[in-house]
PDB file of C-alpha atoms in Angstrom:
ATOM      1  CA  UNK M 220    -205.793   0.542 -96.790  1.00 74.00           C
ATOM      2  CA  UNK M 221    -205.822  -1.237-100.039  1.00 77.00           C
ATOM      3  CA  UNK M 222    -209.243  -0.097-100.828  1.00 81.00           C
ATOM      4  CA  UNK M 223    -207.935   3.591-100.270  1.00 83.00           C
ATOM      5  CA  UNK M 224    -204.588   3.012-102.648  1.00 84.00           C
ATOM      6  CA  UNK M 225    -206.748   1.779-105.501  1.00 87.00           C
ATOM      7  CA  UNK M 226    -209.009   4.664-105.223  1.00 89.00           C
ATOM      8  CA  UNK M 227    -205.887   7.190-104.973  1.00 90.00           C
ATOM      9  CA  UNK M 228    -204.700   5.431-108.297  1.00 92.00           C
ATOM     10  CA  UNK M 229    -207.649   5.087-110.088  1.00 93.00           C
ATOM     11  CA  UNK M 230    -208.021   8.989-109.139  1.00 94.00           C
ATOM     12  CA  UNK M 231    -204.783   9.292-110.815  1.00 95.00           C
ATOM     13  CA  UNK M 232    -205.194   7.843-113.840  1.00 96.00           C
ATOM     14  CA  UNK M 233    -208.391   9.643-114.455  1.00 95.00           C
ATOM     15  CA  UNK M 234    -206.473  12.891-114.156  1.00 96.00           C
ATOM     16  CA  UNK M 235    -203.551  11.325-116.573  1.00 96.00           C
ATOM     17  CA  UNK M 236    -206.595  10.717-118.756  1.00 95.00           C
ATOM     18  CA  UNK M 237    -208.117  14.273-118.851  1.00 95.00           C
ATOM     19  CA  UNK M 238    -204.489  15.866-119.555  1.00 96.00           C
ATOM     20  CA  UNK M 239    -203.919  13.698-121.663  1.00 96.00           C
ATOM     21  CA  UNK M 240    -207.360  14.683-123.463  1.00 96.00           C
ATOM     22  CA  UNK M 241    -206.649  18.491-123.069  1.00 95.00           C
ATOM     23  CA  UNK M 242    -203.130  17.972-124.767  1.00 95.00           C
ATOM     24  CA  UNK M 243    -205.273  16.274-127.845  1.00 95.00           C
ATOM     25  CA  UNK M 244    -207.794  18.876-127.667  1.00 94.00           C
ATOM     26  CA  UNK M 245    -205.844  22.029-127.728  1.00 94.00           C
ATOM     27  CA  UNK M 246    -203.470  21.185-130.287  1.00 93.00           C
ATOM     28  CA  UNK M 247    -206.473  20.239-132.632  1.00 94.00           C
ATOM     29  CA  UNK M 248    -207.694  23.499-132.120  1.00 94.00           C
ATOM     30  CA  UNK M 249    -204.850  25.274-132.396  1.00 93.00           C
ATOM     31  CA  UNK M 250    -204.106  23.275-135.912  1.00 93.00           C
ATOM     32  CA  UNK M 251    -207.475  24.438-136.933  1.00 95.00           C
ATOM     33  CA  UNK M 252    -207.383  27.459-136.392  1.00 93.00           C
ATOM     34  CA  UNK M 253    -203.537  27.526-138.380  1.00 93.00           C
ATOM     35  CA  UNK M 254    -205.385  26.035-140.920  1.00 94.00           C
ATOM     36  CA  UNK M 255    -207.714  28.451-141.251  1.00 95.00           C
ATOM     37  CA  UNK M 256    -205.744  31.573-141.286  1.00 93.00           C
ATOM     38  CA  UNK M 257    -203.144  29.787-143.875  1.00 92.00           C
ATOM     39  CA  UNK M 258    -205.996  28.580-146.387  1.00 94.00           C
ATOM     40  CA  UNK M 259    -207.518  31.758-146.097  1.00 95.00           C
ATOM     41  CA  UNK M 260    -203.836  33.878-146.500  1.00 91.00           C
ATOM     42  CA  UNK M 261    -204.984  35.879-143.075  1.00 92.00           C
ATOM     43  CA  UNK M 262    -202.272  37.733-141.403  1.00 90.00           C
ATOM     44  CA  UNK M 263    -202.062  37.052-137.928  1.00 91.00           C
ATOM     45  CA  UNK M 264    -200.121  40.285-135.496  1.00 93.00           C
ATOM     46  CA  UNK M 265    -197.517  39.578-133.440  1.00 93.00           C
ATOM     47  CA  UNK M 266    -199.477  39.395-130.356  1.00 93.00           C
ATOM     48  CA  UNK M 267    -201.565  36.228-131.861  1.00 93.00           C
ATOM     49  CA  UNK M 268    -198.553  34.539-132.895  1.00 93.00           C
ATOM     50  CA  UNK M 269    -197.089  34.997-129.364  1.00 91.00           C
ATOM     51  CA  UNK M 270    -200.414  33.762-127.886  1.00 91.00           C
ATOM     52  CA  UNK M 271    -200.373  30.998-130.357  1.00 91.00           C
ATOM     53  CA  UNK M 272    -197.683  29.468-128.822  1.00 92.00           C
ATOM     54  CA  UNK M 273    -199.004  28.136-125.442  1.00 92.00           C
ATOM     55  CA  UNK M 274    -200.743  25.457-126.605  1.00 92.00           C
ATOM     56  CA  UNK M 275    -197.030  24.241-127.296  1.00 91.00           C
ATOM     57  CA  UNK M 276    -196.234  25.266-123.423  1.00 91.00           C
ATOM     58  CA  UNK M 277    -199.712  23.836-122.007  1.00 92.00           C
ATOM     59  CA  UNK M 278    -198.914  20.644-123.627  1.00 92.00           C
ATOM     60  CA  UNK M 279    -195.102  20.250-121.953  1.00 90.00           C
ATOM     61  CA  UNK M 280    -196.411  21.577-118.954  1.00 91.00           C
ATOM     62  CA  UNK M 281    -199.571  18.740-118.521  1.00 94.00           C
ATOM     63  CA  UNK M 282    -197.012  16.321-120.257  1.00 92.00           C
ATOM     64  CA  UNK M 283    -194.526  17.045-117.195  1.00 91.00           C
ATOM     65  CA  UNK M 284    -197.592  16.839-114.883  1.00 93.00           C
ATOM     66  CA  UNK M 285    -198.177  13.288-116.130  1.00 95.00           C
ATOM     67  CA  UNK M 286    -194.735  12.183-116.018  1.00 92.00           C
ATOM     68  CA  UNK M 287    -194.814  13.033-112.187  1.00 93.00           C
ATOM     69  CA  UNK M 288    -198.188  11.195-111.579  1.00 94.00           C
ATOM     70  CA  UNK M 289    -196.945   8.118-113.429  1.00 94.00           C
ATOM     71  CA  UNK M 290    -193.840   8.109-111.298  1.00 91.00           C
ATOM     72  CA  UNK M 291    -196.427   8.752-108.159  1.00 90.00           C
ATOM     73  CA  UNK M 292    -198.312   5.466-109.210  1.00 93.00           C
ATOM     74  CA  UNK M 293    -195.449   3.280-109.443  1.00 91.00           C
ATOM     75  CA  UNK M 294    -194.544   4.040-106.011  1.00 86.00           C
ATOM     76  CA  UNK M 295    -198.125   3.435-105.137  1.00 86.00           C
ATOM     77  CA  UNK M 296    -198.065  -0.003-106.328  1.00 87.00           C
ATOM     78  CA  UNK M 297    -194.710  -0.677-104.827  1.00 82.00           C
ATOM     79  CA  UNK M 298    -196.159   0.127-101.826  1.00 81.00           C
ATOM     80  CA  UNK M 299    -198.905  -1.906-102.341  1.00 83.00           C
ATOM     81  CA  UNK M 300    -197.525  -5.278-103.061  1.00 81.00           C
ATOM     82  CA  UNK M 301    -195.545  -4.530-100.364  1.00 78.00           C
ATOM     83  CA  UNK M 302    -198.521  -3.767 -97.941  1.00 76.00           C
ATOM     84  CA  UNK M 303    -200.287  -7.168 -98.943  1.00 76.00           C
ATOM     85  CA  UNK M 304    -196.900  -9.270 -98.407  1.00 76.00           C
ATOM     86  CA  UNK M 305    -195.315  -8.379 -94.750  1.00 75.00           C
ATOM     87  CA  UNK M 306    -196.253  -5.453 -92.719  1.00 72.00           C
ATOM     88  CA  UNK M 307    -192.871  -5.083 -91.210  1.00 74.00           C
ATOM     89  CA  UNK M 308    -191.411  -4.459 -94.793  1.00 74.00           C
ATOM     90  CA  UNK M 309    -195.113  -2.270 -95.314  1.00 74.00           C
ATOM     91  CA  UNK M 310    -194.080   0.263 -92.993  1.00 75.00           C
ATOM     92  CA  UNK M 311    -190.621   0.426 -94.147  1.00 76.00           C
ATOM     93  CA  UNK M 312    -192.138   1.179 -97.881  1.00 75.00           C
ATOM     94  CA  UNK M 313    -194.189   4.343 -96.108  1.00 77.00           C
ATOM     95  CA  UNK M 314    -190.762   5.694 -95.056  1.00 78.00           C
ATOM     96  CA  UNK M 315    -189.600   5.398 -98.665  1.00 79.00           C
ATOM     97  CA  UNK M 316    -192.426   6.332-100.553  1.00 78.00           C
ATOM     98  CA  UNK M 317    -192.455   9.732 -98.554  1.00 83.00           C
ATOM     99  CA  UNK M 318    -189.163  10.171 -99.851  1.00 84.00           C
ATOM    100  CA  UNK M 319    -190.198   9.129-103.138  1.00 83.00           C
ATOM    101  CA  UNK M 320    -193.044  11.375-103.268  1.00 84.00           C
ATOM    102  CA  UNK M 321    -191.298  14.272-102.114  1.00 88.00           C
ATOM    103  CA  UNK M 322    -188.824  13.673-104.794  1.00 87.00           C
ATOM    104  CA  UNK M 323    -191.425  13.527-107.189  1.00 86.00           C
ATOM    105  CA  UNK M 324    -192.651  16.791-105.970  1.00 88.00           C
ATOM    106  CA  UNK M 325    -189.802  18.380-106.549  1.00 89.00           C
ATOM    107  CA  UNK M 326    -188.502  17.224-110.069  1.00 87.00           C
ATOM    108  CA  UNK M 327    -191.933  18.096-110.877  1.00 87.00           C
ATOM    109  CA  UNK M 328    -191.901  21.600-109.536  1.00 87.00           C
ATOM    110  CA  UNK M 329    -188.418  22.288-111.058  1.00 86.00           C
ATOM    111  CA  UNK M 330    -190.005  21.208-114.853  1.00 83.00           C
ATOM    112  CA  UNK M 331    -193.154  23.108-114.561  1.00 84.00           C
ATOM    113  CA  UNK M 332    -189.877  26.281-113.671  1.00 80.00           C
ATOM    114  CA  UNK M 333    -188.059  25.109-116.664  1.00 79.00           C
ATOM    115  CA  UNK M 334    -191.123  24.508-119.022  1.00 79.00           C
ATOM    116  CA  UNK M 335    -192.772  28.052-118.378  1.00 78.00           C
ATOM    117  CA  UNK M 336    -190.466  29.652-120.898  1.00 77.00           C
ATOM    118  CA  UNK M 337    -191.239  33.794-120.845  1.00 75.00           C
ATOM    119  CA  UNK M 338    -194.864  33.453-118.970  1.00 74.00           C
ATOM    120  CA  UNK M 339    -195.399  34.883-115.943  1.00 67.00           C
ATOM    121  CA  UNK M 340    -192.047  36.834-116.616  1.00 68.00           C
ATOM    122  CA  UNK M 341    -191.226  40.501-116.862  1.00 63.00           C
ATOM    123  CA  UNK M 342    -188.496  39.740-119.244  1.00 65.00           C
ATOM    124  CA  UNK M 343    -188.905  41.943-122.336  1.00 65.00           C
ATOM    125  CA  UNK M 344    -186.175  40.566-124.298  1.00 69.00           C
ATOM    126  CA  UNK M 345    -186.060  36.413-125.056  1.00 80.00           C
ATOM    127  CA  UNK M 346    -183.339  36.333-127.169  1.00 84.00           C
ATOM    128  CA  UNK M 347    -179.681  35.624-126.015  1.00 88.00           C
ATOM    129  CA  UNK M 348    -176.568  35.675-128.610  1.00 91.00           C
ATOM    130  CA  UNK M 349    -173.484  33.797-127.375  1.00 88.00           C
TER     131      UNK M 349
ATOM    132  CA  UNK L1433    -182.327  32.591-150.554  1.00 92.00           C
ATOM    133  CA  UNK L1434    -180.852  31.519-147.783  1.00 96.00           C
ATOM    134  CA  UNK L1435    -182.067  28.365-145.714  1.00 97.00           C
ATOM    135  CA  UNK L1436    -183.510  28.323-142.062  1.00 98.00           C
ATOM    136  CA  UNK L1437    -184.405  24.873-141.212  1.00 98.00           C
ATOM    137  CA  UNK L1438    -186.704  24.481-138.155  1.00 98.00           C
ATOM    138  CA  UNK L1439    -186.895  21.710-135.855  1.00 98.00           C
ATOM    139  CA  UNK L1440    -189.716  21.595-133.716  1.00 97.00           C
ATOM    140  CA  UNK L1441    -191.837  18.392-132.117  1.00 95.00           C
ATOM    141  CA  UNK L1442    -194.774  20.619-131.945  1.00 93.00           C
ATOM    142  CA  UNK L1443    -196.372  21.349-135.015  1.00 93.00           C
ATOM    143  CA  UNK L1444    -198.368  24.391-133.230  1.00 93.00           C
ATOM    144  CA  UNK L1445    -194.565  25.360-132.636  1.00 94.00           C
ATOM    145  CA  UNK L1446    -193.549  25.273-135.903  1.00 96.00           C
ATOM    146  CA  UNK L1447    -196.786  27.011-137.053  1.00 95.00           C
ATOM    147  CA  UNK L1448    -196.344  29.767-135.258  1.00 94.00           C
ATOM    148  CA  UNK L1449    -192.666  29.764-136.469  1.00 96.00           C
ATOM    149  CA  UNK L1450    -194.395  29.653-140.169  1.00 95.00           C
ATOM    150  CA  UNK L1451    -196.014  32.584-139.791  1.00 93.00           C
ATOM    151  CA  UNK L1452    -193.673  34.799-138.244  1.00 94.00           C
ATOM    152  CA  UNK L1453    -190.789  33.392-141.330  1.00 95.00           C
ATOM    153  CA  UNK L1454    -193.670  33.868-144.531  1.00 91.00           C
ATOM    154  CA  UNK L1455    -192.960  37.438-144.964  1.00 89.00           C
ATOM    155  CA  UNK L1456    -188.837  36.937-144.852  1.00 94.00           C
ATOM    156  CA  UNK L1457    -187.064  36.633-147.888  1.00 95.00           C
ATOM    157  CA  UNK L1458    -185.501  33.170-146.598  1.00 96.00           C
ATOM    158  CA  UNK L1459    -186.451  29.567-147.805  1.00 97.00           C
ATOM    159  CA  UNK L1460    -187.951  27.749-144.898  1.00 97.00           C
ATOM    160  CA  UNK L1461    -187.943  23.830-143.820  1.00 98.00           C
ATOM    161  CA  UNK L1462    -189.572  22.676-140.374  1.00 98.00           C
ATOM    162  CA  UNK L1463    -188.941  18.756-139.454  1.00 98.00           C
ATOM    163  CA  UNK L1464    -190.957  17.236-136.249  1.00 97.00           C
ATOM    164  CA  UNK L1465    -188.188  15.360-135.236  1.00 97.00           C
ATOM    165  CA  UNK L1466    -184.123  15.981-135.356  1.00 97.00           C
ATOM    166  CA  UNK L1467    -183.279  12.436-136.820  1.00 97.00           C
ATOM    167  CA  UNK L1468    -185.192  13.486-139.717  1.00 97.00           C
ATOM    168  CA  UNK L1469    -183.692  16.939-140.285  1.00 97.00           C
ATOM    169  CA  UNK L1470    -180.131  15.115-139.936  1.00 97.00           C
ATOM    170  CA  UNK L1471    -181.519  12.726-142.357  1.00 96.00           C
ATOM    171  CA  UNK L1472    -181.500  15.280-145.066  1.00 96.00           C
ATOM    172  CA  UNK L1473    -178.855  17.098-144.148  1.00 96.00           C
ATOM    173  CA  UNK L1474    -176.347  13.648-144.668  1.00 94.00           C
ATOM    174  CA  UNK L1475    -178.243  13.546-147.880  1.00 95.00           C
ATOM    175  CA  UNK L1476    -176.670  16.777-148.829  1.00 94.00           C
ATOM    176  CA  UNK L1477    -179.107  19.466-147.157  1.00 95.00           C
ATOM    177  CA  UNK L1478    -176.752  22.701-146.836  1.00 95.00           C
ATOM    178  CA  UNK L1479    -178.620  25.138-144.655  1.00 97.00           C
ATOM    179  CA  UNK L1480    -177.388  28.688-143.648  1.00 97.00           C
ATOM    180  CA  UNK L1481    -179.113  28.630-140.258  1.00 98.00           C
ATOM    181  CA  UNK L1482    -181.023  25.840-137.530  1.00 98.00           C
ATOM    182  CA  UNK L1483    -183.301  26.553-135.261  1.00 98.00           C
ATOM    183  CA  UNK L1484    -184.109  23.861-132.874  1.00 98.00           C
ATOM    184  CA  UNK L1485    -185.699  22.930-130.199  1.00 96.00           C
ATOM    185  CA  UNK L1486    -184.318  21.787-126.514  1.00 94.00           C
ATOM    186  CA  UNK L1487    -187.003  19.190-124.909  1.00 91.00           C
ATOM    187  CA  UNK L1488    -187.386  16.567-128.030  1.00 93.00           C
ATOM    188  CA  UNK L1489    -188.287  12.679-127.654  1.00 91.00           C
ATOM    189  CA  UNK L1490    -185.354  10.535-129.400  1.00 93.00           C
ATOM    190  CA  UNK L1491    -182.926  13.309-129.629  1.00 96.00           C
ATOM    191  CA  UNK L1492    -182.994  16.911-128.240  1.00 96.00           C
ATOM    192  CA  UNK L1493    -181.462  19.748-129.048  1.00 97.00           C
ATOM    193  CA  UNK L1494    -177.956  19.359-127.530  1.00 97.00           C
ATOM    194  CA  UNK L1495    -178.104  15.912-128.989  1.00 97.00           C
ATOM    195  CA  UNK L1496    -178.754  17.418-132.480  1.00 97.00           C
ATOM    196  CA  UNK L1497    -176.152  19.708-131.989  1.00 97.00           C
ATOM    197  CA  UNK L1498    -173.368  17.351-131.011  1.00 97.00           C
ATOM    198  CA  UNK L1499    -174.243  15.442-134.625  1.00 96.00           C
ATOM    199  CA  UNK L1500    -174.434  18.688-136.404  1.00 96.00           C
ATOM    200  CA  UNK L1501    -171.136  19.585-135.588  1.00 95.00           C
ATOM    201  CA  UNK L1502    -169.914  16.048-136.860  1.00 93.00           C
ATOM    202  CA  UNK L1503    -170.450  16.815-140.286  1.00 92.00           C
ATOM    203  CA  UNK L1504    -168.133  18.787-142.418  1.00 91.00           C
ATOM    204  CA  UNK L1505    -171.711  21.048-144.099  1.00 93.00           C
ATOM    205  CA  UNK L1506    -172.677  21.784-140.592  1.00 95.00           C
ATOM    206  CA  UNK L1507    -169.925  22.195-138.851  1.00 94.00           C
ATOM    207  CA  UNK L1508    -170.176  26.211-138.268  1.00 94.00           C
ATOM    208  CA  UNK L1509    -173.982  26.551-138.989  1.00 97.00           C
ATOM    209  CA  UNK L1510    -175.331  28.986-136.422  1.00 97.00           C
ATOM    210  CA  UNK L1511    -177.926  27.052-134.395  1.00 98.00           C
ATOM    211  CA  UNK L1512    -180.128  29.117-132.632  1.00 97.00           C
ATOM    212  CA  UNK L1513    -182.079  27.144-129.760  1.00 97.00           C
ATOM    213  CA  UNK L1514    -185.804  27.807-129.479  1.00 95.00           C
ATOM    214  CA  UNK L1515    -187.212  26.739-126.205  1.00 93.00           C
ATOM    215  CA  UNK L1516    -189.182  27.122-123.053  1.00 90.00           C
ATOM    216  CA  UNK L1517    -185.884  26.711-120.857  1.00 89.00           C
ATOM    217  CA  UNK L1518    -184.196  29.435-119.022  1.00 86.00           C
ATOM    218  CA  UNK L1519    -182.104  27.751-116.873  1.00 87.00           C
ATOM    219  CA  UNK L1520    -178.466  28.956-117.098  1.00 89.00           C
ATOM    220  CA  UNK L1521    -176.910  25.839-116.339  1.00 92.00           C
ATOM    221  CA  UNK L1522    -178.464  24.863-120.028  1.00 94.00           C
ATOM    222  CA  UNK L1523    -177.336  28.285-121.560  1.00 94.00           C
ATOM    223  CA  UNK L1524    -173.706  27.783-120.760  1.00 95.00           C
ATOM    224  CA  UNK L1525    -173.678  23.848-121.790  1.00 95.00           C
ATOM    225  CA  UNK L1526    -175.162  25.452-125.203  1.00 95.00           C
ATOM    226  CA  UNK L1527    -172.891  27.672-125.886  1.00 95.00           C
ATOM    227  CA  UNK L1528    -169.662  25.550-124.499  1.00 95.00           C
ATOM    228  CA  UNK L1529    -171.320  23.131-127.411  1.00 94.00           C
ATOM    229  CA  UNK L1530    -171.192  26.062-129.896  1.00 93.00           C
ATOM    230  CA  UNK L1531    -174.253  27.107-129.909  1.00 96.00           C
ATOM    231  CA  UNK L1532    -174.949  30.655-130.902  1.00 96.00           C
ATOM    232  CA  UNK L1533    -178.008  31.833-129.342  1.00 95.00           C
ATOM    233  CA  UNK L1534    -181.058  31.284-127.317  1.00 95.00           C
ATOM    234  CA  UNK L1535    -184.464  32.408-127.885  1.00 94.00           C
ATOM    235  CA  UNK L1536    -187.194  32.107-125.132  1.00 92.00           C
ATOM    236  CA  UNK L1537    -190.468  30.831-125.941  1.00 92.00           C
ATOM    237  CA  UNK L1538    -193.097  32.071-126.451  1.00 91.00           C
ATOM    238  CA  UNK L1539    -190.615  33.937-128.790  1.00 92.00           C
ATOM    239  CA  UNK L1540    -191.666  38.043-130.002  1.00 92.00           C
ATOM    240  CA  UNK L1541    -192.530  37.894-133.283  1.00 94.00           C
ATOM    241  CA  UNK L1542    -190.673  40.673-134.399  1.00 92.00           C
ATOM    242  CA  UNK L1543    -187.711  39.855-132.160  1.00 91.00           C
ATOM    243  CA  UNK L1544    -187.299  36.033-133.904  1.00 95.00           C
ATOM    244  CA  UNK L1545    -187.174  37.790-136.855  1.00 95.00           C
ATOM    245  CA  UNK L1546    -184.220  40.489-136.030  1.00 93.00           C
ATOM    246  CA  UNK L1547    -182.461  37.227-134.572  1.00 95.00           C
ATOM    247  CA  UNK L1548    -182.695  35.427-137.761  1.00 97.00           C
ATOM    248  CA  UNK L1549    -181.951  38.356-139.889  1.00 96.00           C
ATOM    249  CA  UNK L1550    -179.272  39.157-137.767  1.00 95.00           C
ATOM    250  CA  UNK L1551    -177.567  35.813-137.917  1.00 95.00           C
ATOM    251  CA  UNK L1552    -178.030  35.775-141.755  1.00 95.00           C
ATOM    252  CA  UNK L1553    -176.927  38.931-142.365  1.00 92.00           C
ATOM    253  CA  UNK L1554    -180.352  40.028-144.583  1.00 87.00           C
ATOM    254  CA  UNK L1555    -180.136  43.470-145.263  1.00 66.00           C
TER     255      UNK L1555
END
């Protein structure tokens, strides 16, 4: 069992990693290619400047991602100490880290909702004056 | 010219902000963070419109807008929020704060631009 929980989190943190990575990567790119186009006094149409913009969604959406994992991996090793201490209080953890997990499942689902902004929408119109 | 301060923690944001705002006849500043675009404003930055972001470490966008309305130069700036959130719940806490609008992201090009032209009044 132990043997399977540090696999599951070493799993995990290699997927923080590679978000993490893409998150670097994109936004150099993106910051490149800005560059370019300013030094260079390009004009960019509104459809690039639109589609310029989710690297700035991409990143909030694999920076929510990682949030989640991270919470995922504290519960892991929660469980774990308590796994290697008592088993009585073990399978009480399993109970709780189900919970836990679901929770995390959820708060995650409802950020990747609130970080999507217009994608995937039909909305036409973004702009809302109080 | 009138001033539109931005207030973004991504600087691809705030690029694509830059671009859309070159063209305007409006003087622009873009901060990465909203301590530092408070910073200047208590040292006597006057702008005629913010436009902020909502999901910021340190202090987001409701946060920003609470201190903005604690000084006397900002305390009827129109602050337009700028974000990837479209949850209502958010929309009326904005507004109850005195917010005055809330743009979408990604935002239209051409529809930031009636927005901010709108709020300033630019001919």
């Amino acid at each position: 069992m132990m043997q399977f929980l540090t696999k599951l989190d070493g799993l995990l943190t290699h997927i923080k990693q590679v978000e993490n990575e893409t998150i670097d990567l994109t936004r150099e790119a993106q910051l490149r290619f800005v560059q370019f186009i300013e030094k260079n006094n390009l004009h960019a149409d509104d459809a690039t400047i639109e589609a310029m913009q989710y690297q700035d969604i991409v990143s909030q959406q694999l920076s929510a991602s990682i949030e989640a994992i991270e919470s995922v991996q504290a519960y892991l090793q929660y469980f774990s100490k308590a796994f290697s201490e008592d088993d009585a209080i073990a399978m009480q953890s399993i109970q709780k880290m189900d919970d836990k997990l679901g929770n995390a499942l959820e708060k995650a689902k409802a950020k990747h909702a609130a970080f999507s902004g217009r994608l995937g929408s039909n909305e036409e119109n973004g702009i809302e004056f109080f | 010219m009138p001033l539109v301060i931005f207030v973004d923690d991504s600087e691809t944001a705030l690029a694509s902000t830059r671009m859309v705002t070159d063209s305007m006849p409006i003087e622009v500043k873009q901060y990465l963070s909203a301590t530092d675009a408070l910073r200047e404003i208590k040292s006597g930055l006057t702008p005629d419109l913010i436009i902020t972001d909502m999901n910021m470490p340190v202090m987001n966008g409701f946060e920003f807008l609470q201190e903005l309305r604690k000084h006397a130069s900002t305390l009827r700036t129109p602050v337009l929020m700028l974000t990837t959130e479209t949850r209502d719940e958010l929309k009326v806490q904005g507004k109850a704060l005195g917010l005055t609008g809330w743009i979408v992201k990604p935002f239209n090009p051409a529809q930031l631009k009636q927005a901010i032209a709108r709020v300033l009044r630019l001919a």
